[in-house]
PDB file of C-alpha atoms in Angstrom:
ATOM      1  CA  MET A   1      17.856  22.353  40.621  1.00 58.00           C
ATOM      2  CA  ALA A   2      17.666  26.065  40.601  1.00 89.00           C
ATOM      3  CA  PHE A   3      19.725  26.836  43.581  1.00 96.00           C
ATOM      4  CA  PHE A   4      22.842  24.780  44.263  1.00 97.00           C
ATOM      5  CA  GLU A   5      24.366  24.767  47.827  1.00 97.00           C
ATOM      6  CA  SER A   6      27.212  23.281  49.765  1.00 97.00           C
ATOM      7  CA  ASP A   7      28.963  23.752  52.797  1.00 98.00           C
ATOM      8  CA  PHE A   8      32.728  24.378  53.022  1.00 98.00           C
ATOM      9  CA  TYR A   9      35.265  24.183  55.872  1.00 98.00           C
ATOM     10  CA  ILE A  10      37.795  27.043  56.180  1.00 98.00           C
ATOM     11  CA  ARG A  11      41.461  25.837  56.428  1.00 98.00           C
ATOM     12  CA  MET A  12      44.770  27.415  57.308  1.00 98.00           C
ATOM     13  CA  ARG A  13      45.527  28.189  53.640  1.00 97.00           C
ATOM     14  CA  ASP A  14      42.348  30.402  53.397  1.00 98.00           C
ATOM     15  CA  VAL A  15      43.017  32.948  56.124  1.00 98.00           C
ATOM     16  CA  ASP A  16      45.227  35.846  56.541  1.00 96.00           C
ATOM     17  CA  LYS A  17      47.611  36.735  59.586  1.00 94.00           C
ATOM     18  CA  ASN A  18      44.428  37.563  61.699  1.00 95.00           C
ATOM     19  CA  ASN A  19      42.773  34.203  60.966  1.00 97.00           C
ATOM     20  CA  LYS A  20      40.285  35.943  58.797  1.00 98.00           C
ATOM     21  CA  ILE A  21      39.266  34.518  55.338  1.00 98.00           C
ATOM     22  CA  THR A  22      41.018  36.082  52.410  1.00 98.00           C
ATOM     23  CA  ASN A  23      39.480  37.458  49.246  1.00 98.00           C
ATOM     24  CA  LYS A  24      41.055  34.694  47.097  1.00 98.00           C
ATOM     25  CA  ALA A  25      39.828  32.140  49.444  1.00 98.00           C
ATOM     26  CA  ILE A  26      36.254  33.487  49.107  1.00 98.00           C
ATOM     27  CA  LEU A  27      36.563  33.787  45.333  1.00 98.00           C
ATOM     28  CA  GLY A  28      38.021  30.108  45.424  1.00 98.00           C
ATOM     29  CA  PHE A  29      35.124  28.802  47.261  1.00 98.00           C
ATOM     30  CA  PHE A  30      32.566  30.420  44.823  1.00 98.00           C
ATOM     31  CA  GLU A  31      34.475  28.936  41.804  1.00 97.00           C
ATOM     32  CA  ASP A  32      34.319  25.533  43.502  1.00 97.00           C
ATOM     33  CA  ILE A  33      30.581  25.646  43.999  1.00 98.00           C
ATOM     34  CA  ALA A  34      30.357  26.821  40.469  1.00 96.00           C
ATOM     35  CA  GLY A  35      32.158  23.907  39.115  1.00 95.00           C
ATOM     36  CA  LEU A  36      30.122  21.623  41.160  1.00 96.00           C
ATOM     37  CA  HIS A  37      26.942  23.008  39.959  1.00 96.00           C
ATOM     38  CA  SER A  38      28.107  22.649  36.366  1.00 94.00           C
ATOM     39  CA  ASP A  39      29.197  18.937  37.107  1.00 94.00           C
ATOM     40  CA  SER A  40      25.796  18.279  38.351  1.00 93.00           C
ATOM     41  CA  VAL A  41      24.015  19.222  35.052  1.00 92.00           C
ATOM     42  CA  GLY A  42      26.627  17.857  32.703  1.00 91.00           C
ATOM     43  CA  PHE A  43      28.914  20.870  31.511  1.00 91.00           C
ATOM     44  CA  GLY A  44      31.656  20.733  34.235  1.00 88.00           C
ATOM     45  CA  LEU A  45      35.319  19.757  34.181  1.00 86.00           C
ATOM     46  CA  LYS A  46      34.754  16.256  34.044  1.00 90.00           C
ATOM     47  CA  ASN A  47      32.519  16.503  31.154  1.00 91.00           C
ATOM     48  CA  ILE A  48      34.996  18.497  28.854  1.00 88.00           C
ATOM     49  CA  GLU A  49      36.104  15.389  27.029  1.00 86.00           C
ATOM     50  CA  GLU A  50      32.570  14.525  25.964  1.00 91.00           C
ATOM     51  CA  THR A  51      31.208  18.150  25.423  1.00 90.00           C
ATOM     52  CA  GLN A  52      34.408  19.724  23.969  1.00 91.00           C
ATOM     53  CA  LEU A  53      32.969  22.832  26.227  1.00 91.00           C
ATOM     54  CA  SER A  54      34.633  24.888  29.038  1.00 89.00           C
ATOM     55  CA  TRP A  55      33.420  27.961  30.868  1.00 92.00           C
ATOM     56  CA  ILE A  56      35.852  31.005  31.221  1.00 93.00           C
ATOM     57  CA  LEU A  57      35.377  33.832  33.466  1.00 96.00           C
ATOM     58  CA  LEU A  58      34.915  37.392  32.158  1.00 97.00           C
ATOM     59  CA  HIS A  59      34.143  39.248  35.300  1.00 98.00           C
ATOM     60  CA  TRP A  60      33.913  39.005  39.092  1.00 98.00           C
ATOM     61  CA  LYS A  61      32.114  41.594  41.325  1.00 98.00           C
ATOM     62  CA  MET A  62      32.153  40.575  45.130  1.00 98.00           C
ATOM     63  CA  LYS A  63      31.153  42.429  48.222  1.00 98.00           C
ATOM     64  CA  VAL A  64      32.204  41.253  51.780  1.00 98.00           C
ATOM     65  CA  ILE A  65      29.818  42.084  54.552  1.00 98.00           C
ATOM     66  CA  GLU A  66      31.595  40.185  57.328  1.00 98.00           C
ATOM     67  CA  ARG A  67      34.437  37.818  57.350  1.00 98.00           C
ATOM     68  CA  ALA A  68      34.356  34.260  58.573  1.00 98.00           C
ATOM     69  CA  ASN A  69      37.296  32.636  60.530  1.00 98.00           C
ATOM     70  CA  TYR A  70      39.717  29.985  60.521  1.00 98.00           C
ATOM     71  CA  GLY A  71      37.871  26.642  61.372  1.00 98.00           C
ATOM     72  CA  ASP A  72      34.454  27.773  60.548  1.00 98.00           C
ATOM     73  CA  THR A  73      31.986  26.168  58.185  1.00 98.00           C
ATOM     74  CA  ILE A  74      30.357  28.201  55.751  1.00 98.00           C
ATOM     75  CA  HIS A  75      27.503  27.609  53.716  1.00 98.00           C
ATOM     76  CA  ILE A  76      27.355  28.798  49.954  1.00 98.00           C
ATOM     77  CA  LYS A  77      24.557  29.134  47.727  1.00 98.00           C
ATOM     78  CA  THR A  78      24.852  29.808  43.917  1.00 98.00           C
ATOM     79  CA  TRP A  79      22.551  29.863  40.811  1.00 98.00           C
ATOM     80  CA  SER A  80      22.554  30.532  37.322  1.00 97.00           C
ATOM     81  CA  ARG A  81      20.781  33.858  36.691  1.00 95.00           C
ATOM     82  CA  TYR A  82      20.744  35.394  33.110  1.00 89.00           C
ATOM     83  CA  SER A  83      22.226  34.272  29.751  1.00 93.00           C
ATOM     84  CA  THR A  84      22.725  35.450  26.269  1.00 93.00           C
ATOM     85  CA  LYS A  85      23.958  33.665  23.344  1.00 93.00           C
ATOM     86  CA  VAL A  86      27.541  34.857  24.314  1.00 94.00           C
ATOM     87  CA  TYR A  87      27.735  35.159  27.988  1.00 96.00           C
ATOM     88  CA  SER A  88      25.955  33.959  31.273  1.00 97.00           C
ATOM     89  CA  TYR A  89      25.610  35.324  34.987  1.00 97.00           C
ATOM     90  CA  ARG A  90      25.924  33.451  37.988  1.00 98.00           C
ATOM     91  CA  ASP A  91      25.471  34.748  41.630  1.00 98.00           C
ATOM     92  CA  PHE A  92      26.483  33.729  44.879  1.00 98.00           C
ATOM     93  CA  GLU A  93      25.747  33.976  48.589  1.00 98.00           C
ATOM     94  CA  MET A  94      27.841  32.913  51.497  1.00 98.00           C
ATOM     95  CA  TYR A  95      26.340  32.400  55.091  1.00 98.00           C
ATOM     96  CA  ASP A  96      27.927  31.478  58.342  1.00 98.00           C
ATOM     97  CA  SER A  97      26.752  28.500  60.225  1.00 95.00           C
ATOM     98  CA  SER A  98      23.882  30.652  61.983  1.00 97.00           C
ATOM     99  CA  GLY A  99      22.566  31.759  58.629  1.00 97.00           C
ATOM    100  CA  LYS A 100      24.230  35.213  58.658  1.00 98.00           C
ATOM    101  CA  LEU A 101      25.081  36.631  55.198  1.00 98.00           C
ATOM    102  CA  LEU A 102      28.747  37.070  54.763  1.00 98.00           C
ATOM    103  CA  ALA A 103      29.320  37.899  51.164  1.00 98.00           C
ATOM    104  CA  ILE A 104      27.713  38.199  47.908  1.00 98.00           C
ATOM    105  CA  ALA A 105      29.172  38.073  44.423  1.00 98.00           C
ATOM    106  CA  THR A 106      27.956  37.965  40.828  1.00 98.00           C
ATOM    107  CA  SER A 107      30.137  36.675  37.817  1.00 98.00           C
ATOM    108  CA  LYS A 108      30.125  36.678  34.051  1.00 98.00           C
ATOM    109  CA  TRP A 109      31.098  33.798  32.034  1.00 97.00           C
ATOM    110  CA  ALA A 110      31.641  32.768  28.353  1.00 95.00           C
ATOM    111  CA  LEU A 111      31.633  29.375  26.770  1.00 93.00           C
ATOM    112  CA  ILE A 112      34.513  28.258  24.812  1.00 91.00           C
ATOM    113  CA  HIS A 113      35.298  25.316  22.574  1.00 90.00           C
ATOM    114  CA  VAL A 114      38.257  23.238  23.487  1.00 84.00           C
ATOM    115  CA  ASN A 115      39.796  23.848  20.062  1.00 83.00           C
ATOM    116  CA  GLY A 116      39.563  27.600  20.759  1.00 76.00           C
ATOM    117  CA  GLY A 117      37.293  30.601  20.478  1.00 84.00           C
ATOM    118  CA  ILE A 118      33.951  31.605  22.335  1.00 89.00           C
ATOM    119  CA  THR A 119      31.087  29.481  21.076  1.00 91.00           C
ATOM    120  CA  LYS A 120      27.253  30.149  21.253  1.00 93.00           C
ATOM    121  CA  ILE A 121      25.331  29.207  24.605  1.00 94.00           C
ATOM    122  CA  GLU A 122      22.449  27.154  23.403  1.00 93.00           C
ATOM    123  CA  ASN A 123      18.971  27.347  25.071  1.00 92.00           C
ATOM    124  CA  ASP A 124      18.931  23.752  25.979  1.00 92.00           C
ATOM    125  CA  MET A 125      22.216  24.049  28.023  1.00 92.00           C
ATOM    126  CA  VAL A 126      20.666  27.205  29.888  1.00 91.00           C
ATOM    127  CA  GLN A 127      17.491  25.231  30.816  1.00 93.00           C
ATOM    128  CA  LYS A 128      19.560  22.607  32.367  1.00 92.00           C
ATOM    129  CA  TYR A 129      20.933  25.135  34.777  1.00 93.00           C
ATOM    130  CA  ASN A 130      17.175  26.149  35.719  1.00 93.00           C
ATOM    131  CA  PRO A 131      18.116  29.916  35.901  1.00 95.00           C
ATOM    132  CA  GLU A 132      16.768  32.206  38.709  1.00 95.00           C
ATOM    133  CA  ALA A 133      15.689  35.826  38.518  1.00 94.00           C
ATOM    134  CA  LYS A 134      17.071  36.771  41.861  1.00 96.00           C
ATOM    135  CA  SER A 135      20.112  39.195  41.737  1.00 97.00           C
ATOM    136  CA  VAL A 136      22.429  39.829  44.688  1.00 98.00           C
ATOM    137  CA  PHE A 137      23.178  43.463  43.340  1.00 98.00           C
ATOM    138  CA  ASP A 138      20.637  45.976  42.187  1.00 96.00           C
ATOM    139  CA  GLU A 139      22.489  46.113  38.979  1.00 94.00           C
ATOM    140  CA  LEU A 140      21.444  43.249  36.532  1.00 92.00           C
ATOM    141  CA  GLU A 141      25.014  43.346  34.419  1.00 95.00           C
ATOM    142  CA  VAL A 142      28.283  44.240  35.416  1.00 96.00           C
ATOM    143  CA  GLN A 143      29.821  47.456  33.929  1.00 96.00           C
ATOM    144  CA  LYS A 144      33.023  47.353  32.209  1.00 96.00           C
ATOM    145  CA  LEU A 145      36.122  48.569  34.181  1.00 97.00           C
ATOM    146  CA  LYS A 146      37.987  51.523  32.548  1.00 96.00           C
ATOM    147  CA  GLN A 147      41.641  52.059  32.870  1.00 95.00           C
ATOM    148  CA  PRO A 148      42.906  54.840  35.010  1.00 95.00           C
ATOM    149  CA  GLU A 149      44.672  57.832  33.021  1.00 92.00           C
ATOM    150  CA  SER A 150      47.781  57.658  34.960  1.00 93.00           C
ATOM    151  CA  TYR A 151      49.734  55.264  37.311  1.00 96.00           C
ATOM    152  CA  SER A 152      52.063  55.803  40.314  1.00 93.00           C
ATOM    153  CA  TYR A 153      53.723  52.454  40.580  1.00 91.00           C
ATOM    154  CA  SER A 154      54.307  49.358  38.381  1.00 92.00           C
ATOM    155  CA  CYS A 155      55.827  46.077  38.587  1.00 95.00           C
ATOM    156  CA  ASP A 156      56.731  43.166  36.420  1.00 97.00           C
ATOM    157  CA  TYR A 157      55.604  39.283  36.758  1.00 97.00           C
ATOM    158  CA  THR A 158      56.211  36.376  34.529  1.00 98.00           C
ATOM    159  CA  VAL A 159      53.613  33.538  34.262  1.00 98.00           C
ATOM    160  CA  LEU A 160      54.825  30.360  35.781  1.00 97.00           C
ATOM    161  CA  ARG A 161      53.767  26.869  35.134  1.00 98.00           C
ATOM    162  CA  SER A 162      52.123  26.832  38.315  1.00 97.00           C
ATOM    163  CA  ASP A 163      49.822  29.643  37.350  1.00 96.00           C
ATOM    164  CA  ILE A 164      48.132  27.664  34.422  1.00 97.00           C
ATOM    165  CA  ASP A 165      44.762  26.504  34.473  1.00 93.00           C
ATOM    166  CA  VAL A 166      42.749  23.766  32.576  1.00 87.00           C
ATOM    167  CA  ASN A 167      42.277  26.129  29.589  1.00 86.00           C
ATOM    168  CA  ASN A 168      46.037  26.601  29.299  1.00 91.00           C
ATOM    169  CA  HIS A 169      45.767  30.287  30.500  1.00 93.00           C
ATOM    170  CA  MET A 170      46.728  31.995  33.766  1.00 97.00           C
ATOM    171  CA  HIS A 171      44.170  30.849  36.341  1.00 96.00           C
ATOM    172  CA  ASN A 172      41.639  33.845  37.156  1.00 96.00           C
ATOM    173  CA  LEU A 173      42.541  33.826  41.117  1.00 96.00           C
ATOM    174  CA  TYR A 174      46.046  34.274  40.441  1.00 97.00           C
ATOM    175  CA  TYR A 175      45.467  37.760  38.904  1.00 98.00           C
ATOM    176  CA  LEU A 176      44.497  38.823  42.274  1.00 97.00           C
ATOM    177  CA  ASP A 177      47.756  37.600  43.747  1.00 96.00           C
ATOM    178  CA  VAL A 178      49.684  39.528  41.124  1.00 96.00           C
ATOM    179  CA  ALA A 179      47.615  42.700  41.747  1.00 97.00           C
ATOM    180  CA  TYR A 180      48.194  42.447  45.508  1.00 97.00           C
ATOM    181  CA  GLU A 181      52.053  42.435  44.579  1.00 95.00           C
ATOM    182  CA  ALA A 182      51.631  45.519  42.690  1.00 95.00           C
ATOM    183  CA  LEU A 183      50.120  47.617  45.826  1.00 96.00           C
ATOM    184  CA  PRO A 184      52.309  49.941  47.799  1.00 95.00           C
ATOM    185  CA  VAL A 185      53.423  48.540  50.969  1.00 95.00           C
ATOM    186  CA  ASP A 186      51.019  50.931  53.143  1.00 95.00           C
ATOM    187  CA  VAL A 187      47.883  50.056  50.968  1.00 95.00           C
ATOM    188  CA  TYR A 188      48.609  46.403  51.263  1.00 95.00           C
ATOM    189  CA  ASN A 189      49.140  46.437  55.065  1.00 93.00           C
ATOM    190  CA  ASN A 190      46.415  48.736  56.165  1.00 93.00           C
ATOM    191  CA  CYS A 191      43.425  48.106  53.557  1.00 94.00           C
ATOM    192  CA  THR A 192      40.962  45.007  53.834  1.00 92.00           C
ATOM    193  CA  PHE A 193      39.246  45.541  50.507  1.00 97.00           C
ATOM    194  CA  ASN A 194      35.559  44.433  51.070  1.00 98.00           C
ATOM    195  CA  TYR A 195      34.769  45.277  47.482  1.00 98.00           C
ATOM    196  CA  ILE A 196      36.473  43.662  44.496  1.00 98.00           C
ATOM    197  CA  GLU A 197      35.808  43.694  40.762  1.00 98.00           C
ATOM    198  CA  ILE A 198      38.064  41.748  38.392  1.00 98.00           C
ATOM    199  CA  MET A 199      37.613  42.295  34.572  1.00 98.00           C
ATOM    200  CA  TYR A 200      39.375  39.830  32.425  1.00 98.00           C
ATOM    201  CA  LYS A 201      40.156  40.684  28.572  1.00 97.00           C
ATOM    202  CA  THR A 202      42.936  38.513  27.493  1.00 96.00           C
ATOM    203  CA  GLY A 203      44.156  35.293  29.259  1.00 95.00           C
ATOM    204  CA  ALA A 204      47.957  35.362  30.040  1.00 97.00           C
ATOM    205  CA  LYS A 205      50.022  32.332  28.853  1.00 97.00           C
ATOM    206  CA  LEU A 206      52.930  30.591  30.363  1.00 98.00           C
ATOM    207  CA  GLY A 207      56.024  32.648  30.053  1.00 97.00           C
ATOM    208  CA  ASP A 208      54.176  36.146  29.352  1.00 97.00           C
ATOM    209  CA  THR A 209      55.782  39.005  31.284  1.00 98.00           C
ATOM    210  CA  LEU A 210      52.850  41.188  32.703  1.00 98.00           C
ATOM    211  CA  LYS A 211      53.226  44.809  33.544  1.00 97.00           C
ATOM    212  CA  CYS A 212      51.108  45.696  36.654  1.00 97.00           C
ATOM    213  CA  LEU A 213      50.253  49.256  36.918  1.00 97.00           C
ATOM    214  CA  TYR A 214      48.906  50.663  40.065  1.00 98.00           C
ATOM    215  CA  SER A 215      46.900  53.878  40.710  1.00 97.00           C
ATOM    216  CA  LYS A 216      44.512  55.314  43.198  1.00 96.00           C
ATOM    217  CA  VAL A 217      41.214  56.964  42.005  1.00 95.00           C
ATOM    218  CA  GLY A 218      39.348  58.617  44.959  1.00 94.00           C
ATOM    219  CA  ASN A 219      38.974  55.873  47.581  1.00 94.00           C
ATOM    220  CA  GLU A 220      39.500  53.084  45.043  1.00 97.00           C
ATOM    221  CA  HIS A 221      42.557  51.208  44.096  1.00 98.00           C
ATOM    222  CA  PHE A 222      43.200  49.876  40.518  1.00 98.00           C
ATOM    223  CA  VAL A 223      45.773  47.582  39.336  1.00 98.00           C
ATOM    224  CA  THR A 224      45.653  47.263  35.464  1.00 98.00           C
ATOM    225  CA  ILE A 225      47.782  44.215  33.950  1.00 98.00           C
ATOM    226  CA  LYS A 226      49.091  44.609  30.678  1.00 98.00           C
ATOM    227  CA  SER A 227      51.801  43.076  28.440  1.00 97.00           C
ATOM    228  CA  LEU A 228      55.274  44.876  28.847  1.00 96.00           C
ATOM    229  CA  ASP A 229      54.866  46.956  25.619  1.00 96.00           C
ATOM    230  CA  GLU A 230      51.316  47.882  27.059  1.00 95.00           C
ATOM    231  CA  LYS A 231      49.605  46.879  23.899  1.00 97.00           C
ATOM    232  CA  VAL A 232      47.710  43.870  25.338  1.00 97.00           C
ATOM    233  CA  LEU A 233      45.411  44.628  28.116  1.00 98.00           C
ATOM    234  CA  TYR A 234      44.964  41.373  30.382  1.00 98.00           C
ATOM    235  CA  THR A 235      42.920  42.351  33.377  1.00 98.00           C
ATOM    236  CA  ILE A 236      41.772  45.317  35.327  1.00 98.00           C
ATOM    237  CA  ILE A 237      41.175  44.899  39.119  1.00 98.00           C
ATOM    238  CA  LYS A 238      39.328  47.331  41.238  1.00 98.00           C
ATOM    239  CA  LEU A 239      39.870  47.305  44.961  1.00 98.00           C
ATOM    240  CA  ALA A 240      37.907  49.272  47.715  1.00 97.00           C
TER     241      ALA A 240
END
């Protein structure tokens, strides 16, 4: 099955004060369908005990075209696109019930062994996903995000138990929550952010204290998340 598709219902937890779907909810639905696709080919969460393998995210790139509303049913399509021995790309499309395209995204993943460390992506695994050549963006690969040269605001956040995922790291979507906390109030209240990129470098663990550094470069907003001493880079998030 090259394209994997499913419907999802937008709940109260998925919308903002205007009853519009949030960026975190969209990425959450994309993450859900990616997991379902992996389940269907034998490399999902329920297969970890057998395979000793798990997927981790390296990069999100998402564009929102139009926002769905509370109570809507959305249709999401995903597919494996391009793989090397060390990383794999997966793309997404979100539609409303009439077939209108609402959002697109691409994502970059690595495969890890449960005992630690990135492991090689074998060709027989790639073939089970039956990859497609279709790309939602013109650029076939995502580019690394660069740290801004200066920052205008910072705040700290300590990783909680509720932030930890199946890989014993802070779950990828929670970095977006932390980034929103680092935004100046006027930016948070007045910007919708229909374009998001998140580059993950190091997985934060329980008890780590994160330093969240905000800067604006042109019309783009950056939150760089580091260790308190700024020696470890966890994540760079670009919002526009």
